[in-house]
């Protein structure tokens, strides 16, 4: 409560199951100047002298109807109400999942649990918003329902929200305790402040003082206007109660809600087609299924029909990459590279690194497909003359750069790659992308550049691999997977021979 409410010690204890006892009505005395005060532990706790929670029901998680209130609670979120907010994608990024939902959950551990439990139902947690707040609502079920409706409306995705309340019984016969220490408490948000309250009360209360944790979960889909609600509670003595106990009720309510969306006739209409199946089975089926992408087949056809072998052994693909860019082909090729790399790589990549115009042409659609930033390093010849206007800008383009040097098969030694120092950080896990893998010298330099920045290389993806130049063998010292859309095994006599596609 605010400081203005510190003297109001006779507020009602909000407990739906409390039995009225007219004979024991008491008026709280004026709170003393010292002792346990609500504003010392966050200023958000209602306290009265009243009976504690009754124990007429067993601990349980149950599907419940959404409460009917005279006025709808008002929910808000600084993140969702910001002008720059962009709604999460409707398309799951993880193979095996077929829909995306948003959540409004407070505890970090609970958010992670929800993310992985939702996968068992084919749902990807598109985003979690822990700053959704419901104003002036003492009913946990109503607060959860209001938050879910607000979140789904703002994001355009089905949403799950939760509200967890801690209740602590009053001690009527505790004559030696200060009034506020003996009062009943109702905490509308179980967090660090609630943990401090439990710790303070435990030092001055008998160990068997009763507490109750109640969690209500709500699901809502703004597109259909349908939803579902669940409730779970756990009672514990004060000496054994802590905020981790709330994890039990949160887990039970969350599981009850999802099972209701499958088994309850009323709730199932809100999420049609929802089905429980272990995520490992879902992903294995998605990965092993015959690919529906046509990127590899199209690229192989273009290599056979439109590519030319030059006198120096290079393969000219300017008919569809480089000078004349077949955008649709490269989009399909990027999707194929994403599939071939697999979730062990793609789920963890934070940035893509490439160099050269042709490298960017395949890196751009792949970065867009994976929703990660693209970083492009510059290339320069080490001994390029100041008068050589054809030399690309390298070190002179950056105030503070990281560089590596390598030997190119076609351009000779002294080739350098430059990158701003802050382009990659120690937290980044980087995928190298290029148009061709030939000798592997350029790609090896890119891997060294990543390591020099303190980041971690995760893999290499190329459009075309010239397998006969053994670039993959050259890179064998780097423990990263290599994926290509097409592989050329020979260019003898000007004829392009492709490896059998897997």
Short mmCIF file of C-alpha atoms in Angstrom, two decimals, residues 86-501:
data_model
loop_
_atom_site.label_atom_id
_atom_site.label_comp_id
_atom_site.label_asym_id
_atom_site.label_seq_id
_atom_site.Cartn_x
_atom_site.Cartn_y
_atom_site.Cartn_z
CA UNK A 86 6.72 -4.93 -33.55
CA UNK A 87 4.45 -7.94 -33.28
CA UNK A 88 6.21 -11.36 -33.10
CA UNK A 89 6.29 -13.58 -36.16
CA UNK A 90 3.46 -16.01 -36.79
CA UNK A 91 5.89 -18.55 -38.29
CA UNK A 92 7.77 -20.86 -35.86
CA UNK A 93 11.55 -20.96 -36.29
CA UNK A 94 12.05 -24.32 -34.54
CA UNK A 95 11.47 -27.40 -36.74
CA UNK A 96 8.55 -29.52 -35.57
CA UNK A 97 6.48 -26.65 -34.15
CA UNK A 98 3.40 -25.47 -35.99
CA UNK A 99 2.17 -22.35 -34.16
CA UNK A 100 3.41 -19.42 -32.05
CA UNK A 101 2.01 -18.02 -28.80
CA UNK A 102 3.07 -15.16 -26.52
CA UNK A 103 3.24 -15.31 -22.72
CA UNK A 104 3.07 -12.87 -19.82
CA UNK A 105 5.02 -14.66 -17.07
CA UNK A 106 7.07 -13.08 -14.30
CA UNK A 107 9.63 -15.60 -13.03
CA UNK A 108 12.64 -16.32 -15.28
CA UNK A 109 12.62 -19.99 -14.29
CA UNK A 110 8.91 -20.18 -15.09
CA UNK A 111 9.48 -18.54 -18.49
CA UNK A 112 12.08 -21.16 -19.42
CA UNK A 113 9.86 -23.98 -18.17
CA UNK A 114 6.93 -22.65 -20.20
CA UNK A 115 9.05 -22.37 -23.35
CA UNK A 116 10.01 -26.04 -23.32
CA UNK A 117 6.67 -27.36 -22.05
CA UNK A 118 4.82 -25.52 -24.84
CA UNK A 119 6.97 -27.38 -27.37
CA UNK A 120 5.35 -30.63 -26.28
CA UNK A 121 2.13 -29.18 -27.72
CA UNK A 122 3.72 -27.96 -30.97
CA UNK A 123 3.79 -24.34 -29.77
CA UNK A 124 6.73 -21.95 -30.02
CA UNK A 125 6.97 -19.25 -27.35
CA UNK A 126 7.34 -16.27 -29.71
CA UNK A 127 8.01 -13.80 -26.88
CA UNK A 128 7.47 -13.27 -23.16
CA UNK A 129 6.43 -9.94 -21.69
CA UNK A 130 7.13 -9.74 -17.94
CA UNK A 131 5.99 -6.12 -17.60
CA UNK A 132 2.25 -6.67 -18.20
CA UNK A 133 0.44 -5.09 -15.25
CA UNK A 134 -3.26 -5.24 -14.34
CA UNK A 135 -4.55 -2.25 -12.34
CA UNK A 136 -6.81 -2.50 -9.29
CA UNK A 137 -7.71 -6.18 -9.51
CA UNK A 138 -7.64 -8.34 -6.37
CA UNK A 139 -8.98 -11.44 -8.13
CA UNK A 140 -6.12 -13.58 -9.50
CA UNK A 141 -8.32 -15.26 -12.11
CA UNK A 142 -9.64 -11.93 -13.38
CA UNK A 143 -6.14 -10.45 -13.48
CA UNK A 144 -4.79 -13.38 -15.50
CA UNK A 145 -7.73 -13.23 -17.92
CA UNK A 146 -7.34 -9.48 -18.42
CA UNK A 147 -3.60 -9.81 -19.04
CA UNK A 148 -4.11 -12.64 -21.57
CA UNK A 149 -6.75 -10.68 -23.49
CA UNK A 150 -4.61 -7.55 -23.57
CA UNK A 151 -1.49 -9.46 -24.64
CA UNK A 152 -3.28 -11.33 -27.44
CA UNK A 153 -4.86 -8.11 -28.74
CA UNK A 154 -1.52 -6.28 -28.78
CA UNK A 155 0.55 -9.06 -30.36
CA UNK A 156 -2.05 -10.63 -32.63
CA UNK A 157 -1.01 -14.04 -31.30
CA UNK A 158 -2.75 -16.41 -28.86
CA UNK A 159 -1.51 -15.62 -25.36
CA UNK A 160 -1.10 -17.14 -21.89
CA UNK A 161 -0.85 -15.00 -18.75
CA UNK A 162 -0.61 -15.89 -15.06
CA UNK A 163 -1.29 -14.24 -11.73
CA UNK A 164 0.11 -15.68 -8.50
CA UNK A 165 -1.02 -14.53 -5.05
CA UNK A 166 0.50 -15.27 -1.62
CA UNK A 167 -1.81 -15.29 1.41
CA UNK A 168 -0.59 -15.46 5.02
CA UNK A 169 -3.02 -16.09 7.90
CA UNK A 170 -3.46 -13.76 10.84
CA UNK A 171 -2.43 -14.77 14.38
CA UNK A 172 -5.28 -13.82 16.71
CA UNK A 173 -3.74 -15.11 19.94
CA UNK A 174 -0.21 -13.83 19.38
CA UNK A 175 -0.16 -11.26 22.21
CA UNK A 176 3.60 -10.74 22.08
CA UNK A 177 3.70 -9.82 18.40
CA UNK A 178 3.34 -6.36 16.97
CA UNK A 179 -0.03 -5.90 15.23
CA UNK A 180 1.48 -5.82 11.76
CA UNK A 181 3.49 -8.95 12.37
CA UNK A 182 0.34 -10.78 13.49
CA UNK A 183 -1.87 -9.42 10.69
CA UNK A 184 -3.05 -11.36 7.67
CA UNK A 185 -1.29 -10.55 4.40
CA UNK A 186 -2.30 -10.84 0.78
CA UNK A 187 0.57 -10.32 -1.70
CA UNK A 188 -0.63 -9.80 -5.30
CA UNK A 189 2.77 -10.48 -6.90
CA UNK A 190 5.15 -13.21 -5.73
CA UNK A 191 8.65 -11.87 -6.30
CA UNK A 192 11.72 -10.74 -4.34
CA UNK A 193 9.66 -8.45 -2.12
CA UNK A 194 7.39 -11.35 -1.21
CA UNK A 195 10.46 -13.43 -0.33
CA UNK A 196 11.58 -10.69 2.03
CA UNK A 197 8.17 -10.59 3.68
CA UNK A 198 8.22 -14.35 4.27
CA UNK A 199 11.70 -14.14 5.73
CA UNK A 200 10.76 -11.32 8.11
CA UNK A 201 7.56 -12.98 9.32
CA UNK A 202 9.33 -16.34 9.79
CA UNK A 203 11.67 -14.77 12.37
CA UNK A 204 8.80 -13.59 14.61
CA UNK A 205 6.01 -16.12 13.94
CA UNK A 206 5.38 -19.71 15.05
CA UNK A 207 6.55 -22.19 12.42
CA UNK A 208 3.08 -23.61 11.81
CA UNK A 209 1.58 -20.28 10.75
CA UNK A 210 -0.36 -21.06 7.59
CA UNK A 211 0.32 -19.70 4.09
CA UNK A 212 -1.33 -20.30 0.76
CA UNK A 213 -0.03 -19.77 -2.80
CA UNK A 214 -2.70 -19.44 -5.51
CA UNK A 215 -1.93 -19.27 -9.25
CA UNK A 216 -4.46 -18.59 -12.00
CA UNK A 217 -3.52 -19.05 -15.66
CA UNK A 218 -5.53 -17.75 -18.59
CA UNK A 219 -5.41 -18.38 -22.34
CA UNK A 220 -6.97 -16.06 -24.91
CA UNK A 221 -6.97 -15.78 -28.68
CA UNK A 222 -8.08 -12.35 -29.86
CA UNK A 223 -8.68 -13.69 -33.37
CA UNK A 224 -11.54 -15.93 -32.17
CA UNK A 225 -12.42 -14.22 -28.90
CA UNK A 226 -12.18 -17.57 -27.08
CA UNK A 227 -10.22 -18.42 -23.98
CA UNK A 228 -9.76 -20.75 -21.03
CA UNK A 229 -8.66 -20.45 -17.39
CA UNK A 230 -7.11 -22.70 -14.74
CA UNK A 231 -6.32 -22.45 -11.03
CA UNK A 232 -3.92 -24.19 -8.65
CA UNK A 233 -3.09 -23.69 -4.98
CA UNK A 234 -0.62 -25.03 -2.42
CA UNK A 235 -0.74 -24.56 1.38
CA UNK A 236 2.40 -24.63 3.48
CA UNK A 237 3.56 -23.77 7.00
CA UNK A 238 5.45 -20.49 7.19
CA UNK A 239 8.69 -22.20 8.19
CA UNK A 240 8.74 -24.18 4.92
CA UNK A 241 7.19 -21.59 2.60
CA UNK A 242 9.28 -19.55 0.17
CA UNK A 243 8.87 -18.08 -3.30
CA UNK A 244 9.96 -21.39 -4.81
CA UNK A 245 6.69 -22.83 -3.53
CA UNK A 246 4.98 -20.58 -6.06
CA UNK A 247 6.74 -22.60 -8.74
CA UNK A 248 4.59 -25.58 -7.78
CA UNK A 249 1.31 -23.73 -8.26
CA UNK A 250 2.53 -22.05 -11.44
CA UNK A 251 3.54 -25.39 -12.90
CA UNK A 252 0.29 -27.09 -11.89
CA UNK A 253 -1.89 -24.27 -13.24
CA UNK A 254 0.08 -24.07 -16.51
CA UNK A 255 -0.17 -27.82 -17.10
CA UNK A 256 -3.86 -27.85 -16.17
CA UNK A 257 -4.57 -25.06 -18.66
CA UNK A 258 -2.84 -26.79 -21.57
CA UNK A 259 -4.45 -30.14 -20.81
CA UNK A 260 -7.84 -28.40 -20.62
CA UNK A 261 -7.22 -26.92 -24.08
CA UNK A 262 -6.98 -30.51 -25.31
CA UNK A 263 -9.47 -32.43 -23.16
CA UNK A 264 -12.13 -29.98 -22.01
CA UNK A 265 -14.90 -29.55 -24.58
CA UNK A 266 -15.38 -25.88 -23.77
CA UNK A 267 -11.71 -24.97 -23.72
CA UNK A 268 -10.65 -27.03 -26.76
CA UNK A 269 -12.53 -24.68 -29.10
CA UNK A 270 -10.09 -21.91 -28.15
CA UNK A 271 -7.06 -23.80 -29.52
CA UNK A 272 -8.29 -26.27 -32.16
CA UNK A 273 -5.89 -28.99 -33.23
CA UNK A 274 -3.70 -28.72 -30.14
CA UNK A 275 -2.10 -32.10 -29.40
CA UNK A 276 0.40 -33.39 -26.85
CA UNK A 277 3.44 -35.15 -28.33
CA UNK A 278 7.03 -35.22 -27.12
CA UNK A 279 9.02 -32.48 -28.84
CA UNK A 280 11.85 -34.89 -29.77
CA UNK A 281 9.40 -36.87 -31.91
CA UNK A 282 8.03 -33.72 -33.52
CA UNK A 283 11.47 -32.39 -34.44
CA UNK A 284 12.76 -35.75 -35.66
CA UNK A 285 9.76 -36.11 -37.93
CA UNK A 286 10.20 -32.57 -39.27
CA UNK A 287 13.91 -32.99 -39.93
CA UNK A 288 13.64 -36.43 -41.52
CA UNK A 289 10.64 -35.56 -43.67
CA UNK A 290 11.31 -35.24 -47.41
CA UNK A 291 12.28 -31.64 -48.08
CA UNK A 292 9.64 -29.52 -49.69
CA UNK A 293 12.11 -26.81 -50.63
CA UNK A 294 13.26 -26.59 -54.24
CA UNK A 295 16.41 -24.52 -53.76
CA UNK A 296 18.88 -27.36 -54.34
CA UNK A 297 17.14 -28.72 -57.44
CA UNK A 298 16.83 -25.27 -59.00
CA UNK A 299 20.47 -24.39 -58.35
CA UNK A 300 21.70 -27.66 -59.83
CA UNK A 301 19.62 -27.01 -62.94
CA UNK A 302 21.02 -23.49 -63.31
CA UNK A 303 24.59 -24.77 -62.87
CA UNK A 304 24.08 -27.32 -65.63
CA UNK A 305 22.43 -24.93 -68.06
CA UNK A 306 23.81 -21.43 -67.37
CA UNK A 307 27.21 -21.75 -65.66
CA UNK A 308 30.46 -21.71 -67.65
CA UNK A 309 33.96 -23.01 -66.89
CA UNK A 310 36.68 -20.39 -67.49
CA UNK A 311 40.23 -21.09 -68.62
CA UNK A 312 41.62 -20.59 -65.09
CA UNK A 313 39.25 -23.19 -63.64
CA UNK A 314 36.81 -20.71 -62.17
CA UNK A 315 33.11 -21.31 -62.61
CA UNK A 316 31.24 -18.31 -64.00
CA UNK A 317 27.75 -18.10 -62.46
CA UNK A 318 27.11 -14.45 -63.38
CA UNK A 319 23.94 -15.49 -65.23
CA UNK A 320 22.17 -15.92 -61.87
CA UNK A 321 24.59 -14.77 -59.09
CA UNK A 322 26.87 -11.75 -59.06
CA UNK A 323 25.98 -9.61 -62.09
CA UNK A 324 22.46 -10.94 -62.75
CA UNK A 325 20.85 -11.97 -59.49
CA UNK A 326 18.05 -14.51 -59.45
CA UNK A 327 16.46 -13.35 -56.19
CA UNK A 328 13.86 -16.13 -56.02
CA UNK A 329 16.56 -18.76 -56.54
CA UNK A 330 18.70 -17.34 -53.74
CA UNK A 331 15.71 -17.17 -51.39
CA UNK A 332 15.03 -20.86 -51.98
CA UNK A 333 18.74 -21.67 -51.65
CA UNK A 334 18.88 -19.84 -48.30
CA UNK A 335 15.94 -21.87 -47.02
CA UNK A 336 17.70 -25.05 -48.16
CA UNK A 337 20.91 -24.04 -46.35
CA UNK A 338 18.89 -23.42 -43.19
CA UNK A 339 17.46 -26.94 -43.42
CA UNK A 340 20.83 -28.57 -44.11
CA UNK A 341 22.58 -26.80 -41.24
CA UNK A 342 19.96 -28.14 -38.82
CA UNK A 343 18.64 -26.76 -35.51
CA UNK A 344 21.84 -27.53 -33.60
CA UNK A 345 23.40 -24.66 -35.55
CA UNK A 346 20.54 -22.42 -36.64
CA UNK A 347 18.85 -22.25 -33.21
CA UNK A 348 22.00 -20.72 -31.69
CA UNK A 349 23.35 -18.37 -34.38
CA UNK A 350 23.32 -14.71 -33.31
CA UNK A 351 25.02 -13.17 -36.38
CA UNK A 352 26.04 -14.04 -39.95
CA UNK A 353 29.44 -12.97 -41.35
CA UNK A 354 30.29 -12.69 -45.04
CA UNK A 355 32.46 -10.74 -47.50
CA UNK A 356 32.19 -9.67 -51.12
CA UNK A 357 29.16 -8.77 -53.19
CA UNK A 358 28.36 -12.34 -54.22
CA UNK A 359 28.67 -13.55 -50.63
CA UNK A 360 26.20 -10.90 -49.52
CA UNK A 361 23.70 -12.03 -52.15
CA UNK A 362 23.22 -15.41 -50.45
CA UNK A 363 23.91 -14.15 -46.91
CA UNK A 364 21.13 -11.55 -46.99
CA UNK A 365 18.20 -13.94 -47.58
CA UNK A 366 19.66 -16.42 -45.09
CA UNK A 367 20.00 -13.70 -42.42
CA UNK A 368 16.43 -12.63 -43.10
CA UNK A 369 15.23 -16.24 -42.94
CA UNK A 370 16.97 -16.74 -39.57
CA UNK A 371 16.08 -13.26 -38.23
CA UNK A 372 19.68 -12.45 -37.26
CA UNK A 373 21.94 -9.47 -38.15
CA UNK A 374 24.32 -9.67 -41.13
CA UNK A 375 27.92 -8.47 -40.66
CA UNK A 376 30.04 -7.76 -43.77
CA UNK A 377 33.82 -7.45 -43.62
CA UNK A 378 35.86 -5.50 -46.17
CA UNK A 379 38.60 -6.92 -48.34
CA UNK A 380 41.84 -5.19 -49.33
CA UNK A 381 45.18 -6.07 -50.91
CA UNK A 382 47.96 -5.51 -48.40
CA UNK A 383 50.32 -3.67 -50.77
CA UNK A 384 47.68 -1.86 -52.84
CA UNK A 385 48.93 1.46 -54.18
CA UNK A 386 47.25 4.65 -53.11
CA UNK A 387 46.75 5.32 -56.79
CA UNK A 388 45.01 2.02 -57.33
CA UNK A 389 41.43 3.24 -57.20
CA UNK A 390 40.14 -0.27 -57.85
CA UNK A 391 41.37 -1.53 -54.45
CA UNK A 392 38.43 -1.83 -52.04
CA UNK A 393 38.52 0.25 -48.87
CA UNK A 394 39.61 -1.71 -45.84
CA UNK A 395 41.37 -0.35 -42.73
CA UNK A 396 40.85 3.27 -43.79
CA UNK A 397 37.08 2.75 -43.67
CA UNK A 398 37.05 2.02 -39.90
CA UNK A 399 38.26 3.99 -36.87
CA UNK A 400 39.24 0.80 -35.04
CA UNK A 401 39.48 -2.43 -37.02
CA UNK A 402 40.40 -6.09 -36.60
CA UNK A 403 42.18 -7.65 -39.59
CA UNK A 404 43.53 -10.97 -40.86
CA UNK A 405 45.73 -11.81 -43.83
CA UNK A 406 45.46 -14.81 -46.15
CA UNK A 407 46.69 -16.12 -49.49
CA UNK A 408 44.23 -16.37 -52.34
CA UNK A 409 44.66 -19.01 -55.03
CA UNK A 410 43.63 -16.61 -57.79
CA UNK A 411 44.73 -13.23 -56.37
CA UNK A 412 47.93 -14.25 -54.59
CA UNK A 413 49.25 -13.46 -51.10
CA UNK A 414 48.60 -10.32 -49.07
CA UNK A 415 44.81 -10.45 -49.15
CA UNK A 416 43.37 -8.82 -46.02
CA UNK A 417 39.96 -8.79 -44.38
CA UNK A 418 38.89 -5.95 -42.06
CA UNK A 419 36.08 -5.69 -39.54
CA UNK A 420 35.19 -3.01 -36.94
CA UNK A 421 36.15 -4.21 -33.46
CA UNK A 422 32.63 -3.80 -32.11
CA UNK A 423 30.96 -5.70 -34.98
CA UNK A 424 31.30 -9.01 -33.11
CA UNK A 425 31.41 -9.56 -29.34
CA UNK A 426 32.25 -12.43 -27.01
CA UNK A 427 28.54 -13.20 -26.72
CA UNK A 428 28.11 -13.78 -30.47
CA UNK A 429 27.88 -17.19 -32.15
CA UNK A 430 28.57 -16.66 -35.81
CA UNK A 431 27.72 -18.45 -39.05
CA UNK A 432 30.07 -17.79 -42.01
CA UNK A 433 28.28 -17.55 -45.38
CA UNK A 434 29.84 -17.29 -48.85
CA UNK A 435 28.98 -17.97 -52.46
CA UNK A 436 31.82 -20.45 -53.25
CA UNK A 437 34.00 -22.79 -51.21
CA UNK A 438 37.09 -23.61 -53.28
CA UNK A 439 40.50 -23.85 -51.58
CA UNK A 440 39.01 -22.67 -48.28
CA UNK A 441 41.59 -19.95 -47.65
CA UNK A 442 39.10 -17.08 -47.57
CA UNK A 443 36.65 -18.97 -45.34
CA UNK A 444 39.49 -19.93 -42.99
CA UNK A 445 40.41 -16.25 -42.75
CA UNK A 446 36.80 -15.42 -41.86
CA UNK A 447 36.87 -18.04 -39.10
CA UNK A 448 40.11 -16.54 -37.76
CA UNK A 449 38.54 -13.09 -37.87
CA UNK A 450 35.63 -14.32 -35.73
CA UNK A 451 37.99 -15.83 -33.16
CA UNK A 452 40.12 -12.68 -33.12
CA UNK A 453 37.01 -10.70 -32.15
CA UNK A 454 36.39 -13.11 -29.27
CA UNK A 455 33.23 -14.57 -30.82
CA UNK A 456 32.54 -18.25 -31.51
CA UNK A 457 32.22 -19.68 -35.06
CA UNK A 458 29.29 -22.10 -35.36
CA UNK A 459 29.40 -23.20 -38.99
CA UNK A 460 30.00 -22.46 -42.66
CA UNK A 461 27.28 -22.26 -45.31
CA UNK A 462 28.08 -21.84 -49.03
CA UNK A 463 26.02 -21.74 -52.16
CA UNK A 464 28.39 -23.89 -54.26
CA UNK A 465 31.28 -26.10 -53.15
CA UNK A 466 34.10 -26.97 -55.57
CA UNK A 467 34.81 -30.31 -53.93
CA UNK A 468 37.77 -31.10 -56.21
CA UNK A 469 39.77 -28.20 -54.66
CA UNK A 470 39.44 -29.86 -51.22
CA UNK A 471 38.50 -26.72 -49.30
CA UNK A 472 36.52 -28.80 -46.81
CA UNK A 473 39.71 -30.74 -45.97
CA UNK A 474 41.61 -27.46 -45.54
CA UNK A 475 39.06 -26.38 -42.93
CA UNK A 476 39.10 -29.72 -41.08
CA UNK A 477 41.01 -28.13 -38.18
CA UNK A 478 38.00 -25.98 -37.36
CA UNK A 479 35.30 -27.92 -35.47
CA UNK A 480 32.42 -26.43 -37.45
CA UNK A 481 29.91 -28.09 -39.81
CA UNK A 482 30.00 -27.17 -43.50
CA UNK A 483 26.83 -27.06 -45.60
CA UNK A 484 26.46 -26.38 -49.33
CA UNK A 485 23.47 -26.30 -51.65
CA UNK A 486 25.35 -27.84 -54.60
CA UNK A 487 28.76 -29.52 -54.95
CA UNK A 488 30.91 -29.59 -58.13
CA UNK A 489 33.21 -32.60 -58.28
CA UNK A 490 34.92 -31.83 -61.63
CA UNK A 491 35.24 -29.17 -64.35
CA UNK A 492 37.45 -31.20 -66.71
CA UNK A 493 37.15 -30.32 -70.38
CA UNK A 494 34.84 -27.46 -69.51
CA UNK A 495 32.08 -29.79 -68.30
CA UNK A 496 30.55 -29.22 -64.87
CA UNK A 497 30.01 -32.51 -63.04
CA UNK A 498 27.83 -32.28 -59.95
CA UNK A 499 27.87 -34.58 -56.95
CA UNK A 500 24.77 -36.64 -56.38
CA UNK A 501 22.45 -34.62 -54.19
#
